[in-house]
Amino acid sequence: MNPLIKLFRSRIYTAVLMLLLVILIGVFGFKMLSGYTWIDAIYMTVITVTTVGFGEVQPLDTQSKIFTVFLILASIVIVGYAISIITEYILSKSNYEELKQKKMQKKIDSLKNHIIICGYGRNGSQAAKKLIAYEKDFVVIEKDKEIIDKFQSELVSFIQGNANEDEVLLQAGIDRASTLISALPNDADNLFVVLSARQINKDLTIISRASQQTSYNKLKLAGANNVILPDMIGGDHMASLVVVPDLIEFIDNLSIVGKANINIEEIAVEKLYNPSTIKTLRDLDLRKKTGCNVIGFKDGQGDYIVNPEADIELVPKSKIIVLGRPEQIKKLNSLYNIQ
């Protein structure tokens, strides 16, 4: 919580306690000095503190009048203080929310080649978790303010709005983004987002979620590079646990849960050496230098080779997929200064 808001809240609590104290003093004072019943004492205290101007229950003697004068003066000061604090708190809270939103938008406006996640449900939040593990810049578009208030932090930047609207996508910097992940629960909404995003940014990589198999081709035609069907993947995964349980358990252990558990990395060859002079996997000898094994190769055209030969040439714009324990991956990144 913002320190300013916390300060105002503590002052509000102080003001409320002072009001209660004045009311208690007034009730007991009228009861003891004027001999009022408890109901009459409460009534006299309330009309005195609020200064509404109603008449006394019965004429006051000199002692009671002096007490009433001091009670009126004290209540005017305390009530005035309470009103000013509450008003200032409401205004400061409104200003703080506005300043927080402006700060968030300024941060988003500075991003480039970032990722946009549409929807912060089950799939969207999981995608955000993995992107945080990889230290990737991303923005989340979510229309539910309760979700935003619950999960917004320094690590997760939110924009409140409907991802179907072009203005909201532009606010998230879609014209500067590298990737969009549409993880909305409704296939029709995902289709509309994909269409809008592709119209705004032709070079954008778009990954969309789909609930129905029939939506797959539609999302592809709309411009999605990849379409994921979580239910199908989940069912396949469960069946695989029956057919090849040990293999699936091993693959699960490669999953990225946090920065310390990264076992697989995809690395562009440009990060490993200057490709003006072509090298091979044997030349790099990553196994000896870092302990990591190269389990895959992706050439410049996007074709994959599983378990590539040692003499394969690492041409420009190609990538390698390496497997290793967290400390081996860390050693690799450190050796080649990969961020």
GROMACS .gro file of C-alpha atoms in nm:
model
  339
    1MET     CA    1   0.000   0.000   0.000
    2ASN     CA    2   0.114   0.352  -0.077
    3PRO     CA    3   0.269   0.520   0.236
    4LEU     CA    4   0.056   0.832   0.179
    5ILE     CA    5  -0.265   0.628   0.183
    6LYS     CA    6  -0.149   0.446   0.499
    7LEU     CA    7  -0.080   0.780   0.668
    8PHE     CA    8  -0.428   0.910   0.587
    9ARG     CA    9  -0.589   0.592   0.714
   10SER     CA   10  -0.407   0.619   1.046
   11ARG     CA   11  -0.522   0.980   1.077
   12ILE     CA   12  -0.881   0.877   1.000
   13TYR     CA   13  -0.865   0.618   1.278
   14THR     CA   14  -0.735   0.888   1.513
   15ALA     CA   15  -1.017   1.126   1.414
   16VAL     CA   16  -1.283   0.855   1.468
   17LEU     CA   17  -1.141   0.772   1.812
   18MET     CA   18  -1.147   1.142   1.906
   19LEU     CA   19  -1.512   1.168   1.795
   20LEU     CA   20  -1.605   0.864   2.003
   21LEU     CA   21  -1.419   1.010   2.301
   22VAL     CA   22  -1.608   1.343   2.273
   23ILE     CA   23  -1.942   1.159   2.251
   24LEU     CA   24  -1.860   0.947   2.556
   25ILE     CA   25  -1.752   1.255   2.754
   26GLY     CA   26  -2.072   1.434   2.651
   27VAL     CA   27  -2.300   1.145   2.747
   28PHE     CA   28  -2.139   1.093   3.088
   29GLY     CA   29  -2.113   1.470   3.146
   30PHE     CA   30  -2.485   1.534   3.087
   31LYS     CA   31  -2.573   1.227   3.289
   32MET     CA   32  -2.366   1.331   3.591
   33LEU     CA   33  -2.404   1.711   3.581
   34SER     CA   34  -2.769   1.745   3.477
   35GLY     CA   35  -2.912   1.418   3.600
   36TYR     CA   36  -3.044   1.321   3.255
   37THR     CA   37  -3.150   0.970   3.170
   38TRP     CA   38  -2.913   0.781   2.940
   39ILE     CA   39  -3.141   0.841   2.639
   40ASP     CA   40  -3.166   1.215   2.714
   41ALA     CA   41  -2.787   1.234   2.772
   42ILE     CA   42  -2.719   1.069   2.434
   43TYR     CA   43  -2.975   1.299   2.265
   44MET     CA   44  -2.819   1.613   2.417
   45THR     CA   45  -2.469   1.499   2.321
   46VAL     CA   46  -2.566   1.431   1.959
   47ILE     CA   47  -2.745   1.764   1.906
   48THR     CA   48  -2.456   1.946   2.077
   49VAL     CA   49  -2.180   1.777   1.877
   50THR     CA   50  -2.364   1.814   1.546
   51THR     CA   51  -2.478   2.171   1.634
   52VAL     CA   52  -2.825   2.114   1.481
   53GLY     CA   53  -2.984   2.374   1.711
   54PHE     CA   54  -3.263   2.167   1.868
   55GLY     CA   55  -3.387   2.267   2.214
   56GLU     CA   56  -3.263   2.123   2.542
   57VAL     CA   57  -3.447   1.837   2.710
   58GLN     CA   58  -3.474   2.061   3.018
   59PRO     CA   59  -3.321   2.397   3.113
   60LEU     CA   60  -2.949   2.376   3.192
   61ASP     CA   61  -2.795   2.507   3.510
   62THR     CA   62  -2.475   2.716   3.511
   63GLN     CA   63  -2.245   2.416   3.552
   64SER     CA   64  -2.414   2.230   3.265
   65LYS     CA   65  -2.400   2.539   3.040
   66ILE     CA   66  -2.023   2.574   3.094
   67PHE     CA   67  -1.978   2.204   3.015
   68THR     CA   68  -2.193   2.241   2.700
   69VAL     CA   69  -1.985   2.538   2.580
   70PHE     CA   70  -1.662   2.339   2.606
   71LEU     CA   71  -1.828   2.036   2.446
   72ILE     CA   72  -1.944   2.248   2.148
   73LEU     CA   73  -1.597   2.402   2.100
   74ALA     CA   74  -1.423   2.065   2.124
   75SER     CA   75  -1.669   1.896   1.890
   76ILE     CA   76  -1.641   2.175   1.627
   77VAL     CA   77  -1.262   2.130   1.619
   78ILE     CA   78  -1.273   1.749   1.615
   79VAL     CA   79  -1.559   1.716   1.362
   80GLY     CA   80  -1.392   1.972   1.138
   81TYR     CA   81  -1.065   1.781   1.161
   82ALA     CA   82  -1.238   1.451   1.082
   83ILE     CA   83  -1.419   1.594   0.779
   84SER     CA   84  -1.099   1.750   0.641
   85ILE     CA   85  -0.905   1.423   0.686
   86ILE     CA   86  -1.174   1.213   0.520
   87THR     CA   87  -1.206   1.457   0.230
   88GLU     CA   88  -0.830   1.473   0.184
   89TYR     CA   89  -0.810   1.092   0.195
   90ILE     CA   90  -1.073   1.053  -0.079
   91LEU     CA   91  -0.902   1.311  -0.301
   92SER     CA   92  -0.554   1.168  -0.241
   93LYS     CA   93  -0.671   0.815  -0.317
   94SER     CA   94  -0.824   0.933  -0.643
   95ASN     CA   95  -0.508   1.125  -0.732
   96TYR     CA   96  -0.289   0.829  -0.636
   97GLU     CA   97  -0.482   0.593  -0.865
   98GLU     CA   98  -0.452   0.845  -1.146
   99LEU     CA   99  -0.078   0.892  -1.086
  100LYS     CA  100  -0.027   0.514  -1.065
  101GLN     CA  101  -0.206   0.467  -1.398
  102LYS     CA  102   0.000   0.742  -1.562
  103LYS     CA  103   0.321   0.586  -1.431
  104MET     CA  104   0.215   0.245  -1.561
  105GLN     CA  105   0.128   0.388  -1.904
  106LYS     CA  106   0.462   0.569  -1.920
  107LYS     CA  107   0.638   0.238  -1.852
  108ILE     CA  108   0.434   0.065  -2.123
  109ASP     CA  109   0.504   0.345  -2.373
  110SER     CA  110   0.878   0.287  -2.326
  111LEU     CA  111   0.855  -0.083  -2.416
  112LYS     CA  112   0.959  -0.218  -2.754
  113ASN     CA  113   0.954  -0.575  -2.891
  114HIS     CA  114   0.753  -0.674  -2.587
  115ILE     CA  115   0.475  -0.932  -2.547
  116ILE     CA  116   0.105  -0.855  -2.502
  117ILE     CA  117  -0.115  -1.100  -2.312
  118CYS     CA  118  -0.490  -1.064  -2.364
  119GLY     CA  119  -0.675  -1.202  -2.064
  120TYR     CA  120  -0.536  -1.293  -1.723
  121GLY     CA  121  -0.727  -1.613  -1.661
  122ARG     CA  122  -0.577  -1.958  -1.614
  123ASN     CA  123  -0.378  -1.958  -1.939
  124GLY     CA  124  -0.286  -1.589  -1.936
  125SER     CA  125  -0.153  -1.595  -1.581
  126GLN     CA  126   0.051  -1.910  -1.657
  127ALA     CA  127   0.199  -1.740  -1.964
  128ALA     CA  128   0.288  -1.436  -1.752
  129LYS     CA  129   0.456  -1.659  -1.493
  130LYS     CA  130   0.679  -1.816  -1.758
  131LEU     CA  131   0.764  -1.478  -1.914
  132ILE     CA  132   0.867  -1.348  -1.571
  133ALA     CA  133   1.096  -1.652  -1.536
  134TYR     CA  134   1.258  -1.558  -1.867
  135GLU     CA  135   1.269  -1.187  -1.769
  136LYS     CA  136   1.070  -1.084  -2.076
  137ASP     CA  137   0.885  -0.753  -2.096
  138PHE     CA  138   0.510  -0.794  -2.128
  139VAL     CA  139   0.179  -0.613  -2.083
  140VAL     CA  140  -0.153  -0.770  -1.982
  141ILE     CA  141  -0.488  -0.647  -2.114
  142GLU     CA  142  -0.765  -0.736  -1.870
  143LYS     CA  143  -1.116  -0.590  -1.838
  144ASP     CA  144  -1.188  -0.715  -1.484
  145LYS     CA  145  -1.071  -0.448  -1.239
  146GLU     CA  146  -1.085  -0.689  -0.944
  147ILE     CA  147  -0.827  -0.912  -1.113
  148ILE     CA  148  -0.608  -0.609  -1.190
  149ASP     CA  149  -0.624  -0.483  -0.831
  150LYS     CA  150  -0.537  -0.831  -0.703
  151PHE     CA  151  -0.244  -0.913  -0.929
  152GLN     CA  152  -0.094  -0.581  -1.040
  153SER     CA  153   0.267  -0.543  -0.930
  154GLU     CA  154   0.606  -0.421  -1.045
  155LEU     CA  155   0.643  -0.744  -1.243
  156VAL     CA  156   0.298  -0.743  -1.409
  157SER     CA  157   0.178  -0.431  -1.594
  158PHE     CA  158  -0.195  -0.417  -1.663
  159ILE     CA  159  -0.416  -0.216  -1.896
  160GLN     CA  160  -0.784  -0.221  -1.808
  161GLY     CA  161  -1.002  -0.257  -2.115
  162ASN     CA  162  -1.145  -0.485  -2.381
  163ALA     CA  163  -0.877  -0.643  -2.599
  164ASN     CA  164  -1.126  -0.643  -2.888
  165GLU     CA  165  -1.091  -0.265  -2.916
  166ASP     CA  166  -0.814  -0.124  -3.134
  167GLU     CA  167  -0.761   0.169  -2.895
  168VAL     CA  168  -0.681  -0.069  -2.610
  169LEU     CA  169  -0.440  -0.271  -2.826
  170LEU     CA  170  -0.263   0.050  -2.931
  171GLN     CA  171  -0.248   0.158  -2.567
  172ALA     CA  172  -0.064  -0.169  -2.498
  173GLY     CA  173   0.186  -0.081  -2.773
  174ILE     CA  174   0.083  -0.343  -3.027
  175ASP     CA  175   0.247  -0.145  -3.307
  176ARG     CA  176   0.583  -0.190  -3.125
  177ALA     CA  177   0.526  -0.540  -2.984
  178SER     CA  178   0.690  -0.859  -3.107
  179THR     CA  179   0.429  -1.109  -2.989
  180LEU     CA  180   0.064  -1.122  -2.887
  181ILE     CA  181  -0.085  -1.403  -2.678
  182SER     CA  182  -0.463  -1.409  -2.695
  183ALA     CA  183  -0.576  -1.616  -2.396
  184LEU     CA  184  -0.940  -1.509  -2.373
  185PRO     CA  185  -1.190  -1.780  -2.269
  186ASN     CA  186  -1.419  -1.722  -2.569
  187ASP     CA  187  -1.305  -1.835  -2.916
  188ALA     CA  188  -1.503  -1.558  -3.089
  189ASP     CA  189  -1.324  -1.295  -2.880
  190ASN     CA  190  -0.987  -1.451  -2.961
  191LEU     CA  191  -1.075  -1.451  -3.331
  192PHE     CA  192  -1.163  -1.081  -3.319
  193VAL     CA  193  -0.841  -0.997  -3.132
  194VAL     CA  194  -0.631  -1.190  -3.385
  195LEU     CA  195  -0.799  -1.010  -3.677
  196SER     CA  196  -0.751  -0.667  -3.518
  197ALA     CA  197  -0.390  -0.735  -3.416
  198ARG     CA  198  -0.292  -0.864  -3.758
  199GLN     CA  199  -0.442  -0.555  -3.925
  200ILE     CA  200  -0.242  -0.322  -3.701
  201ASN     CA  201   0.093  -0.506  -3.703
  202LYS     CA  202   0.169  -0.729  -4.002
  203ASP     CA  203   0.497  -0.856  -3.851
  204LEU     CA  204   0.349  -0.953  -3.515
  205THR     CA  205   0.380  -1.313  -3.396
  206ILE     CA  206   0.032  -1.411  -3.277
  207ILE     CA  207  -0.039  -1.706  -3.049
  208SER     CA  208  -0.403  -1.776  -2.970
  209ARG     CA  209  -0.589  -2.005  -2.739
  210ALA     CA  210  -0.885  -2.207  -2.872
  211SER     CA  211  -1.146  -2.410  -2.689
  212GLN     CA  212  -1.297  -2.584  -2.992
  213GLN     CA  213  -1.119  -2.781  -3.262
  214THR     CA  214  -1.341  -2.607  -3.520
  215SER     CA  215  -1.187  -2.271  -3.423
  216TYR     CA  216  -0.834  -2.382  -3.514
  217ASN     CA  217  -0.853  -2.315  -3.889
  218LYS     CA  218  -1.051  -1.994  -3.841
  219LEU     CA  219  -0.787  -1.850  -3.610
  220LYS     CA  220  -0.513  -1.957  -3.853
  221LEU     CA  221  -0.693  -1.784  -4.142
  222ALA     CA  222  -0.742  -1.474  -3.926
  223GLY     CA  223  -0.365  -1.444  -3.888
  224ALA     CA  224  -0.258  -1.650  -3.587
  225ASN     CA  225   0.089  -1.804  -3.621
  226ASN     CA  226   0.014  -2.068  -3.360
  227VAL     CA  227  -0.313  -2.194  -3.212
  228ILE     CA  228  -0.308  -2.383  -2.882
  229LEU     CA  229  -0.591  -2.609  -2.766
  230PRO     CA  230  -0.531  -2.648  -2.389
  231ASP     CA  231  -0.803  -2.913  -2.345
  232MET     CA  232  -0.654  -3.131  -2.618
  233ILE     CA  233  -0.303  -3.092  -2.478
  234GLY     CA  234  -0.431  -3.178  -2.130
  235GLY     CA  235  -0.612  -3.489  -2.251
  236ASP     CA  236  -0.312  -3.603  -2.452
  237HIS     CA  237  -0.088  -3.545  -2.150
  238MET     CA  238  -0.310  -3.754  -1.924
  239ALA     CA  239  -0.325  -4.039  -2.177
  240SER     CA  240   0.053  -4.026  -2.216
  241LEU     CA  241   0.090  -4.071  -1.840
  242VAL     CA  242  -0.077  -4.409  -1.891
  243VAL     CA  243   0.114  -4.512  -2.206
  244VAL     CA  244   0.463  -4.376  -2.132
  245PRO     CA  245   0.453  -4.253  -1.770
  246ASP     CA  246   0.829  -4.236  -1.710
  247LEU     CA  247   0.890  -4.035  -2.028
  248ILE     CA  248   0.617  -3.784  -1.942
  249GLU     CA  249   0.749  -3.751  -1.587
  250PHE     CA  250   1.093  -3.675  -1.731
  251ILE     CA  251   0.947  -3.412  -1.966
  252ASP     CA  252   0.754  -3.258  -1.676
  253ASN     CA  253   1.083  -3.220  -1.489
  254LEU     CA  254   1.206  -3.003  -1.777
  255SER     CA  255   0.918  -2.761  -1.727
  256ILE     CA  256   1.011  -2.410  -1.630
  257VAL     CA  257   0.869  -2.319  -1.292
  258GLY     CA  258   1.118  -2.052  -1.202
  259LYS     CA  259   1.448  -1.899  -1.306
  260ALA     CA  260   1.645  -2.161  -1.113
  261ASN     CA  261   1.469  -2.450  -1.286
  262ILE     CA  262   1.536  -2.364  -1.649
  263ASN     CA  263   1.663  -2.682  -1.819
  264ILE     CA  264   1.618  -2.594  -2.188
  265GLU     CA  265   1.729  -2.285  -2.378
  266GLU     CA  266   1.685  -2.176  -2.740
  267ILE     CA  267   1.985  -1.968  -2.849
  268ALA     CA  268   2.047  -1.777  -3.171
  269VAL     CA  269   2.386  -1.864  -3.319
  270GLU     CA  270   2.467  -1.493  -3.342
  271LYS     CA  271   2.491  -1.494  -2.962
  272LEU     CA  272   2.751  -1.771  -2.970
  273TYR     CA  273   2.990  -1.643  -3.238
  274ASN     CA  274   3.023  -1.413  -3.538
  275PRO     CA  275   2.858  -1.613  -3.819
  276SER     CA  276   3.059  -1.435  -4.090
  277THR     CA  277   3.286  -1.740  -4.059
  278ILE     CA  278   3.063  -2.047  -4.043
  279LYS     CA  279   3.125  -2.284  -3.753
  280THR     CA  280   2.987  -2.627  -3.668
  281LEU     CA  281   2.860  -2.773  -3.343
  282ARG     CA  282   3.191  -2.959  -3.313
  283ASP     CA  283   3.377  -2.626  -3.331
  284LEU     CA  284   3.173  -2.481  -3.047
  285ASP     CA  285   3.210  -2.794  -2.831
  286LEU     CA  286   2.943  -2.677  -2.585
  287ARG     CA  287   2.932  -3.012  -2.407
  288LYS     CA  288   3.298  -2.984  -2.300
  289LYS     CA  289   3.283  -2.612  -2.218
  290THR     CA  290   2.952  -2.595  -2.033
  291GLY     CA  291   2.814  -2.947  -1.989
  292CYS     CA  292   2.507  -2.863  -2.199
  293ASN     CA  293   2.390  -3.095  -2.478
  294VAL     CA  294   2.257  -2.967  -2.810
  295ILE     CA  295   1.929  -3.155  -2.867
  296GLY     CA  296   1.787  -2.953  -3.155
  297PHE     CA  297   1.874  -2.725  -3.445
  298LYS     CA  298   1.652  -2.475  -3.628
  299ASP     CA  299   1.779  -2.349  -3.962
  300GLY     CA  300   1.719  -2.010  -4.120
  301GLN     CA  301   1.400  -2.133  -4.290
  302GLY     CA  302   1.249  -2.252  -3.961
  303ASP     CA  303   1.298  -2.626  -4.014
  304TYR     CA  304   1.393  -2.831  -3.710
  305ILE     CA  305   1.646  -3.112  -3.678
  306VAL     CA  306   1.629  -3.326  -3.365
  307ASN     CA  307   1.962  -3.446  -3.222
  308PRO     CA  308   2.175  -3.274  -3.491
  309GLU     CA  309   2.510  -3.412  -3.606
  310ALA     CA  310   2.831  -3.253  -3.478
  311ASP     CA  311   2.931  -3.132  -3.825
  312ILE     CA  312   2.610  -2.938  -3.893
  313GLU     CA  313   2.685  -2.580  -3.995
  314LEU     CA  314   2.551  -2.301  -3.775
  315VAL     CA  315   2.437  -2.064  -4.050
  316PRO     CA  316   2.314  -1.707  -3.981
  317LYS     CA  317   1.961  -1.675  -3.837
  318SER     CA  318   1.968  -2.035  -3.718
  319LYS     CA  319   1.916  -2.144  -3.358
  320ILE     CA  320   2.018  -2.432  -3.134
  321ILE     CA  321   1.822  -2.590  -2.851
  322VAL     CA  322   2.037  -2.695  -2.557
  323LEU     CA  323   1.955  -2.917  -2.260
  324GLY     CA  324   2.129  -2.896  -1.925
  325ARG     CA  325   2.094  -2.866  -1.552
  326PRO     CA  326   2.030  -2.513  -1.420
  327GLU     CA  327   2.394  -2.461  -1.325
  328GLN     CA  328   2.506  -2.574  -1.672
  329ILE     CA  329   2.262  -2.337  -1.843
  330LYS     CA  330   2.390  -2.061  -1.617
  331LYS     CA  331   2.750  -2.142  -1.712
  332LEU     CA  332   2.657  -2.130  -2.082
  333ASN     CA  333   2.488  -1.791  -2.045
  334SER     CA  334   2.781  -1.659  -1.846
  335LEU     CA  335   3.043  -1.789  -2.094
  336TYR     CA  336   2.876  -1.623  -2.393
  337ASN     CA  337   2.735  -1.326  -2.200
  338ILE     CA  338   2.376  -1.418  -2.290
  339GLN     CA  339   2.120  -1.205  -2.109
   0.00000   0.00000   0.00000
